[in-house]
Short mmCIF file of C-alpha atoms and ligand atoms in Angstrom, two decimals:
data_model
loop_
_atom_site.label_atom_id
_atom_site.label_comp_id
_atom_site.label_asym_id
_atom_site.label_seq_id
_atom_site.Cartn_x
_atom_site.Cartn_y
_atom_site.Cartn_z
CA MET Q 3 0.23 -0.16 0.16
CA LYS Q 4 1.08 3.36 -0.81
CA PHE Q 5 0.21 6.74 0.86
CA LEU Q 6 0.12 9.26 -1.74
CA ASP Q 7 -0.17 13.46 -1.41
CA GLN Q 8 -1.43 14.31 -5.14
CA ALA Q 9 -2.69 17.38 -6.97
CA LYS Q 10 -3.86 17.88 -10.53
CA ILE Q 11 -2.64 21.28 -11.71
CA TYR Q 12 -3.05 23.86 -14.65
CA ILE Q 13 -0.32 25.34 -16.06
CA ARG Q 14 0.14 27.82 -18.98
CA SER Q 15 3.06 29.27 -20.22
CA GLY Q 16 2.69 33.58 -21.06
CA ASN Q 17 1.98 34.85 -24.09
CA GLY Q 18 4.71 36.29 -26.48
CA GLY Q 19 4.26 40.23 -26.47
CA ALA Q 20 3.51 41.90 -29.87
CA GLY Q 21 6.03 43.50 -32.11
CA SER Q 22 5.56 47.15 -32.23
CA VAL Q 23 4.53 49.69 -35.48
CA SER Q 24 6.20 52.65 -35.36
CA PHE Q 25 8.05 55.17 -37.10
CA ARG Q 26 10.89 57.54 -36.37
CA ARG Q 27 9.75 60.80 -36.05
CA GLU Q 28 12.46 63.74 -35.32
CA LYS Q 29 12.65 67.40 -36.78
CA PHE Q 30 14.74 67.76 -39.47
CA ILE Q 31 14.72 64.28 -39.60
CA PRO Q 32 12.46 63.38 -42.63
CA ASN Q 33 10.92 59.69 -43.24
CA GLY Q 34 12.74 58.68 -40.08
CA GLY Q 35 12.16 54.81 -40.84
CA PRO Q 36 10.59 51.64 -39.35
CA ASP Q 37 11.42 51.17 -35.68
CA GLY Q 38 9.23 49.44 -33.75
CA GLY Q 39 11.03 46.91 -31.41
CA ASP Q 40 9.99 43.13 -30.95
CA GLY Q 41 7.68 42.32 -27.73
CA GLY Q 42 9.75 40.24 -25.17
CA LYS Q 43 9.18 36.54 -24.90
CA GLY Q 44 6.34 35.12 -22.22
CA GLY Q 45 7.11 33.76 -19.40
CA ASP Q 46 8.46 30.04 -19.08
CA VAL Q 47 6.61 27.43 -16.27
CA TRP Q 48 9.25 25.61 -14.24
CA VAL Q 49 9.05 22.96 -11.36
CA GLU Q 50 11.99 23.21 -8.65
CA SER Q 51 12.58 20.53 -5.62
CA ALA Q 52 12.93 22.84 -2.47
CA ASP Q 53 14.31 21.62 0.65
CA GLY Q 54 11.96 21.60 3.69
CA LEU Q 55 8.68 20.88 1.99
CA ASN Q 56 7.53 18.16 2.96
CA THR Q 57 3.85 18.04 1.21
CA LEU Q 58 1.84 19.18 -1.92
CA ILE Q 59 -0.85 20.62 0.31
CA ASP Q 60 -0.36 24.74 -1.26
CA PHE Q 61 -1.51 23.23 -4.63
CA ARG Q 62 -5.14 21.50 -3.29
CA TYR Q 63 -5.31 25.54 -2.52
CA GLN Q 64 -4.19 26.67 -6.10
CA GLN Q 65 -4.88 24.62 -9.06
CA HIS Q 66 -4.22 27.29 -12.04
CA PHE Q 67 -0.64 28.53 -12.42
CA LYS Q 68 0.10 31.15 -15.49
CA ALA Q 69 3.15 32.99 -16.76
CA ALA Q 70 2.55 36.44 -17.85
CA THR Q 71 2.67 37.95 -21.06
CA GLY Q 72 5.70 39.17 -22.60
CA ASN Q 73 5.67 43.12 -22.87
CA HIS Q 74 4.59 44.16 -26.21
CA GLY Q 75 7.32 46.14 -28.34
CA GLN Q 76 7.53 49.65 -28.77
CA GLY Q 77 9.13 52.72 -30.99
CA ARG Q 78 12.72 53.34 -30.68
CA GLN Q 79 13.40 50.44 -31.28
CA MET Q 80 12.36 49.35 -27.46
CA HIS Q 81 11.95 45.97 -26.98
CA GLY Q 82 9.50 44.25 -24.85
CA ALA Q 83 10.62 42.73 -21.28
CA LYS Q 84 10.27 39.25 -21.18
CA GLY Q 85 7.15 37.49 -19.01
CA GLU Q 86 7.36 36.67 -15.88
CA ASP Q 87 8.19 32.99 -15.24
CA VAL Q 88 6.29 30.62 -12.73
CA VAL Q 89 7.82 28.26 -10.44
CA LEU Q 90 6.60 25.33 -8.78
CA ARG Q 91 8.10 24.33 -5.58
CA VAL Q 92 7.73 21.39 -4.43
CA PRO Q 93 9.54 18.51 -2.25
CA VAL Q 94 11.84 16.30 -3.12
CA GLY Q 95 10.46 13.24 -4.10
CA THR Q 96 7.91 14.82 -6.50
CA GLN Q 97 6.92 13.06 -9.63
CA VAL Q 98 5.57 15.29 -12.34
CA LEU Q 99 3.04 13.33 -14.47
CA ASP Q 100 1.15 13.86 -17.72
CA GLU Q 101 -2.16 14.06 -17.75
CA ASP Q 102 -3.29 10.58 -18.20
CA LYS Q 103 -1.85 10.27 -14.48
CA GLU Q 104 1.21 7.56 -15.96
CA THR Q 105 3.36 9.03 -18.51
CA VAL Q 106 6.34 10.29 -16.08
CA LEU Q 107 7.52 13.58 -17.28
CA VAL Q 108 10.14 14.71 -14.69
CA ASP Q 109 11.40 12.87 -11.67
CA LEU Q 110 12.50 15.50 -8.23
CA ASP Q 111 14.41 13.14 -6.91
CA GLU Q 112 16.91 15.61 -5.58
CA PRO Q 113 17.03 18.69 -3.75
CA GLY Q 114 18.20 21.85 -5.77
CA MET Q 115 16.66 20.11 -9.53
CA LYS Q 116 14.90 22.99 -11.72
CA VAL Q 117 13.20 21.94 -14.85
CA LYS Q 118 11.52 23.72 -17.22
CA LEU Q 119 8.04 22.38 -18.47
CA LEU Q 120 6.10 24.86 -20.52
CA SER Q 121 8.13 27.60 -22.57
CA GLY Q 122 6.45 30.80 -23.08
CA GLY Q 123 5.65 32.17 -26.99
CA ASN Q 124 8.50 33.76 -28.40
CA GLY Q 125 7.63 38.32 -29.05
CA GLY Q 126 6.21 39.40 -32.26
CA TRP Q 127 8.84 40.81 -34.51
CA GLY Q 128 8.46 44.72 -34.55
CA ASN Q 129 7.96 46.39 -37.59
CA THR Q 130 11.92 47.58 -38.17
CA ARG Q 131 12.66 43.82 -39.43
CA PHE Q 132 10.15 43.66 -41.70
CA LYS Q 133 12.10 46.50 -43.66
CA GLY Q 134 13.63 45.53 -46.88
CA PRO Q 135 14.99 47.00 -50.24
CA VAL Q 136 11.40 46.99 -51.71
CA ASN Q 137 9.25 48.17 -48.43
CA GLN Q 138 11.22 50.67 -46.57
CA ALA Q 139 8.31 51.35 -44.90
CA PRO Q 140 6.50 48.48 -43.50
CA ARG Q 141 3.18 49.18 -41.56
CA HIS Q 142 3.31 45.60 -40.12
CA ALA Q 143 4.50 43.82 -37.26
CA ASN Q 144 3.87 40.19 -35.98
CA PRO Q 145 1.65 39.46 -32.71
CA GLY Q 146 3.21 37.24 -30.19
CA GLN Q 147 3.56 33.37 -30.14
CA GLU Q 148 0.73 31.81 -28.10
CA GLY Q 149 1.88 30.08 -24.82
CA GLN Q 150 1.23 26.59 -24.28
CA GLU Q 151 -0.99 25.22 -21.77
CA ARG Q 152 -1.26 21.50 -20.25
CA TRP Q 153 -3.10 19.56 -17.30
CA ILE Q 154 -0.35 18.21 -14.91
CA TRP Q 155 -0.17 15.82 -11.49
CA LEU Q 156 2.03 15.97 -9.22
CA ARG Q 157 2.69 13.13 -6.86
CA LEU Q 158 4.54 12.65 -4.01
CA LYS Q 159 4.97 9.32 -1.82
CA LEU Q 160 4.56 10.20 2.25
CA ILE Q 161 6.07 9.24 5.01
CA ALA Q 162 4.77 8.85 8.46
CA ASP Q 163 6.45 11.31 10.38
CA ILE Q 164 4.63 10.15 13.49
CA GLY Q 165 2.41 6.58 13.61
CA LEU Q 166 -0.46 6.44 16.00
CA ALA Q 167 -0.14 3.60 18.30
CA GLY Q 168 -3.03 1.99 20.93
CA LEU Q 169 -5.66 -0.65 21.16
CA PRO Q 170 -8.82 -0.69 19.42
CA ASN Q 171 -10.86 2.03 20.56
CA ALA Q 172 -8.19 4.24 21.89
CA GLY Q 173 -9.23 6.96 19.45
CA LYS Q 174 -6.42 7.25 17.49
CA SER Q 175 -8.89 7.75 14.23
CA THR Q 176 -10.91 10.32 16.00
CA PHE Q 177 -7.82 12.04 17.00
CA LEU Q 178 -6.57 11.89 13.59
CA SER Q 179 -9.31 13.65 12.25
CA ALA Q 180 -9.53 16.11 15.22
CA VAL Q 181 -5.76 17.22 14.25
CA SER Q 182 -5.96 16.98 10.16
CA ALA Q 183 -8.36 16.99 7.62
CA ALA Q 184 -7.90 13.45 7.07
CA ARG Q 185 -11.29 11.92 7.35
CA PRO Q 186 -11.26 8.01 8.68
CA LYS Q 187 -14.32 6.19 9.97
CA VAL Q 188 -14.71 6.47 14.01
CA ALA Q 189 -16.89 3.82 15.56
CA ASP Q 190 -17.09 2.74 18.94
CA TYR Q 191 -16.43 -0.79 18.04
CA PRO Q 192 -13.03 -2.12 17.91
CA PHE Q 193 -11.11 -2.52 14.33
CA THR Q 194 -12.78 0.25 13.06
CA THR Q 195 -9.99 1.04 10.94
CA LEU Q 196 -8.50 -1.93 8.89
CA THR Q 197 -6.34 -0.04 6.60
CA PRO Q 198 -3.82 3.01 7.92
CA ASN Q 199 -4.90 6.43 7.36
CA LEU Q 200 -2.49 9.23 6.60
CA GLY Q 201 -3.29 12.94 7.63
CA MET Q 202 -1.08 16.07 7.68
CA VAL Q 203 -0.62 17.97 10.51
CA ASP Q 204 -0.47 22.02 9.75
CA LEU Q 205 1.47 23.78 13.17
CA SER Q 206 2.55 26.66 11.07
CA PRO Q 207 3.43 26.62 7.30
CA SER Q 208 6.54 25.52 8.10
CA GLU Q 209 6.14 22.64 10.43
CA ARG Q 210 3.82 20.02 8.91
CA PHE Q 211 4.23 16.92 9.67
CA VAL Q 212 2.46 13.51 8.64
CA ILE Q 213 0.41 11.70 10.90
CA ALA Q 214 -0.51 7.72 10.14
CA ASP Q 215 -3.47 6.02 11.78
CA ILE Q 216 -2.64 3.12 11.97
CA PRO Q 217 -5.37 -0.19 12.93
CA GLY Q 218 -5.56 -0.69 16.49
CA LEU Q 219 -3.11 -3.95 18.25
CA ILE Q 220 -4.23 -6.41 20.60
CA GLU Q 221 -2.53 -8.68 22.89
CA GLY Q 222 -0.74 -11.41 20.84
CA ALA Q 223 -1.06 -9.42 17.93
CA SER Q 224 2.68 -10.14 17.00
CA GLU Q 225 1.42 -13.82 16.92
CA GLY Q 226 -1.58 -13.08 14.09
CA ALA Q 227 -4.39 -11.91 16.24
CA GLY Q 228 -6.50 -9.50 15.89
CA LEU Q 229 -5.25 -7.79 12.86
CA GLY Q 230 -1.82 -8.41 13.38
CA THR Q 231 1.34 -6.42 13.12
CA ARG Q 232 1.70 -5.88 9.65
CA PHE Q 233 0.62 -2.33 9.63
CA LEU Q 234 3.26 -1.66 11.92
CA GLY Q 235 5.64 -1.58 8.56
CA HIS Q 236 4.30 2.33 7.42
CA VAL Q 237 5.33 3.38 11.11
CA GLU Q 238 8.71 1.66 10.67
CA ARG Q 239 10.50 5.07 9.50
CA SER Q 240 8.41 7.03 11.18
CA ALA Q 241 10.07 9.92 13.45
CA SER Q 242 8.63 8.75 17.04
CA LEU Q 243 5.01 7.33 17.85
CA ILE Q 244 2.48 8.67 19.80
CA HIS Q 245 0.99 5.81 22.32
CA LEU Q 246 -2.47 6.85 22.96
CA ILE Q 247 -4.50 5.47 25.60
CA ASP Q 248 -8.18 5.39 26.07
CA GLY Q 249 -8.66 6.92 29.98
CA THR Q 250 -11.82 5.78 30.32
CA GLN Q 251 -11.08 2.30 30.30
CA ASP Q 252 -9.83 0.67 34.27
CA ASP Q 253 -6.71 -0.70 33.74
CA VAL Q 254 -4.71 1.88 31.81
CA VAL Q 255 -1.44 0.01 32.92
CA GLU Q 256 -2.49 -3.06 31.23
CA ALA Q 257 -3.32 -1.38 28.28
CA TYR Q 258 0.17 0.42 28.02
CA ARG Q 259 1.85 -3.05 28.63
CA ILE Q 260 0.20 -4.69 25.85
CA ILE Q 261 1.15 -2.01 23.62
CA ARG Q 262 4.21 -1.80 25.11
CA GLY Q 263 5.03 -5.99 24.54
CA GLU Q 264 3.47 -5.77 21.06
CA LEU Q 265 5.87 -3.32 19.49
CA GLU Q 266 8.76 -5.18 21.48
CA ALA Q 267 7.71 -8.38 19.91
CA TYR Q 268 7.50 -6.59 16.11
CA GLY Q 269 10.92 -5.13 17.09
CA GLU Q 270 12.45 -3.08 13.85
CA GLY Q 271 13.83 -0.83 16.36
CA LEU Q 272 10.00 0.44 16.77
CA ALA Q 273 10.42 -0.54 20.54
CA ASP Q 274 13.67 2.07 20.54
CA LYS Q 275 11.50 4.84 19.18
CA VAL Q 276 10.68 8.19 20.93
CA GLU Q 277 7.38 7.18 22.29
CA ILE Q 278 5.01 10.16 23.30
CA LEU Q 279 2.25 8.70 26.02
CA ALA Q 280 -0.90 10.18 25.83
CA LEU Q 281 -3.50 9.95 28.27
CA ASN Q 282 -6.96 10.30 25.38
CA LYS Q 283 -10.67 11.23 25.80
CA ILE Q 284 -9.89 12.92 28.96
CA ASP Q 285 -13.14 14.97 28.48
CA ALA Q 286 -15.22 12.04 30.25
CA LEU Q 287 -13.03 11.80 32.93
CA THR Q 288 -13.62 14.20 36.61
CA PRO Q 289 -10.24 16.04 37.57
CA GLU Q 290 -9.79 12.96 39.81
CA ALA Q 291 -10.10 10.19 37.58
CA ARG Q 292 -7.69 12.20 35.45
CA GLU Q 293 -4.58 12.77 38.34
CA GLU Q 294 -5.17 9.37 38.88
CA LYS Q 295 -4.99 7.42 35.77
CA ALA Q 296 -2.18 9.80 34.54
CA ALA Q 297 -0.10 9.22 38.05
CA GLU Q 298 -0.26 5.41 37.21
CA LEU Q 299 0.68 5.82 33.66
CA GLU Q 300 3.78 7.88 35.04
CA ALA Q 301 4.36 5.21 37.43
CA VAL Q 302 4.57 2.29 35.19
CA ALA Q 303 6.15 4.46 32.61
CA GLY Q 304 8.62 6.77 34.21
CA ARG Q 305 7.40 9.72 32.46
CA ARG Q 306 3.93 11.33 33.32
CA PRO Q 307 1.69 11.47 30.08
CA TYR Q 308 -0.24 14.47 27.78
CA LEU Q 309 -3.75 14.41 28.94
CA VAL Q 310 -5.69 14.83 25.99
CA SER Q 311 -8.92 14.70 24.00
CA GLY Q 312 -9.30 14.22 20.87
CA VAL Q 313 -13.73 15.14 21.04
CA SER Q 314 -13.07 18.15 23.24
CA GLY Q 315 -9.41 19.28 21.58
CA GLU Q 316 -7.77 19.81 25.29
CA GLY Q 317 -4.61 19.13 25.56
CA VAL Q 318 -4.00 18.06 21.69
CA THR Q 319 -1.64 21.64 20.97
CA GLU Q 320 0.54 20.62 23.32
CA LEU Q 321 0.59 16.91 22.02
CA LEU Q 322 1.41 18.04 18.52
CA ARG Q 323 4.20 20.39 19.54
CA ALA Q 324 5.98 17.72 21.39
CA ALA Q 325 5.57 15.31 18.16
CA TRP Q 326 7.00 18.01 16.08
CA ALA Q 327 9.83 18.64 18.02
CA GLU Q 328 10.29 15.05 17.51
CA VAL Q 329 10.08 14.96 13.97
CA LYS Q 330 12.24 18.28 13.82
CA LYS Q 331 14.97 16.02 15.32
CA THR Q 332 15.12 13.59 13.00
CA ARG Q 333 14.90 16.13 10.24
CA GLY Q 334 17.91 17.52 11.12
CA GLU Q 335 17.16 20.84 11.90
CA VAL Q 336 17.80 21.10 15.53
CA SER Q 337 21.22 20.48 15.15
CA ASP Q 338 22.00 23.37 13.52
CA GLU Q 339 20.39 25.13 16.13
CA GLY Q 340 22.19 24.22 18.51
CA GLU Q 341 25.61 25.32 16.76
CA HIS Q 342 25.48 29.04 16.83
CA VAL Q 343 27.63 28.90 19.65
CA ILE Q 344 29.92 32.80 19.65
CA PRO Q 345 33.22 31.96 20.46
CA GLU Q 346 34.81 33.37 23.05
CA THR Q 347 37.35 36.43 22.96
CA PRO Q 348 40.56 34.86 25.01
CA GLY Q 349 41.03 37.69 27.84
CA GLY Q 350 37.33 38.65 27.26
CA TRP Q 351 36.48 41.86 25.07
CA GLN Q 352 39.23 44.52 24.19
CA PRO Q 353 38.72 47.85 22.33
N1 GTP L 12 -15.23 10.31 24.94
C1 GTP L 12 -14.38 10.71 24.53
N2 GTP L 12 -14.65 9.36 23.49
C2 GTP L 12 -13.67 9.56 22.27
C3 GTP L 12 -12.82 9.82 21.83
N3 GTP L 12 -12.07 9.72 20.98
C4 GTP L 12 -12.93 8.92 20.59
N4 GTP L 12 -13.54 8.12 21.20
C5 GTP L 12 -14.80 7.72 21.21
O1 GTP L 12 -14.28 5.84 21.16
C6 GTP L 12 -14.54 5.03 20.20
C7 GTP L 12 -13.48 5.03 19.22
O2 GTP L 12 -12.99 5.88 18.49
P1 GTP L 12 -11.80 5.71 17.11
O3 GTP L 12 -11.55 7.04 16.80
O4 GTP L 12 -12.95 4.69 16.22
O5 GTP L 12 -10.41 4.98 17.90
P2 GTP L 12 -9.83 4.12 17.19
O6 GTP L 12 -8.71 3.68 17.70
O7 GTP L 12 -9.14 4.51 15.86
O8 GTP L 12 -9.99 2.50 16.69
P3 GTP L 12 -9.83 1.20 15.74
O9 GTP L 12 -9.60 1.90 14.58
O10 GTP L 12 -11.44 0.44 16.19
O11 GTP L 12 -8.47 0.69 16.06
C8 GTP L 12 -15.45 5.84 19.62
O12 GTP L 12 -16.85 6.08 20.01
C9 GTP L 12 -15.26 7.57 19.66
O13 GTP L 12 -15.77 8.08 19.62
C10 GTP L 12 -12.52 11.43 22.98
O14 GTP L 12 -11.77 12.03 23.09
N5 GTP L 12 -13.32 11.49 24.37
MG1 MG L 13 -9.53 3.37 14.10
#
């Protein structure tokens, strides 16, 4: 199974600017001759792979991209300026496909690649160009060439940054729909989710990451019980896991132990990943029950769980902030920040 982020967009390069019909008119220079300049070339459409992007979400808000028309030529042999280009900035790993959604036009598999998708139309010739021995005062110029247009698909294979682990009914799918635009099925029976769902969390334009909601695990899942553990493969490459525990169940510690046991049995380093622990459904708990269950979890896990509710939204932002901090670490952005060390001048600063 593949997780895909994709968008269909319309691109159009700019028309060329028209050439100009103009004659030199100056005092004391009769019959100055043609001096109409050429039109400018229309803008091109480019696609560029940019660092720091990980979704095609921007292309859901805007689907039409048109480069500018070249400026028209003018008298005194002034050529029109080139129309402005359009540059589509996409994450590394994006493929550009033809409208048929099969033919790969460009594969942007490395950062910093820039490929021209459509060329702008050429500018039309001004009447200066048509001057010849016979016709010394041509009265025509060319219009600019039309730009090109086409529909294309952008396609990106997503990798989940954060996996959601938990027993069936822990509220994973509810949580995913609370924090992203994904709308997985939610119901009050176990194994509602049968295949993984992905959602994009958008804390801010520069803070986006992908969360995967996977089917619930039960005791013995690593031996095939329930839906088994094969879906854990989708979160093997995640930065960390959010472990959701249903706060309305009697024994939260047992729930915690079962999931930990299954993660360990699965292997592949899942049990060693940073685990962000969260007591969920706190909207349904009294303040005392929240405290009691949080304390029980803290005793077994060695750290205090986040207190959240996917239904009321309480505590969700703090949890997402913690998740984002982990994602950032694996994307290698934190290490850069830590390096702004001002070297010490021996003997202190001297004027
Ligand atoms: N009170 C309360 N109920 C919740 C909350 N989150 C989920 N629920 C309820 O718990 C039940 C299970 O929710 P789901 O989101 O489907 O749980 P899941 O973990 O995705 O379950 P599976 O897909 O079966 O593994 C549903 O009846 C939800 O309405 C919450 O924050 N508070
Ligand atoms: Mg579910």
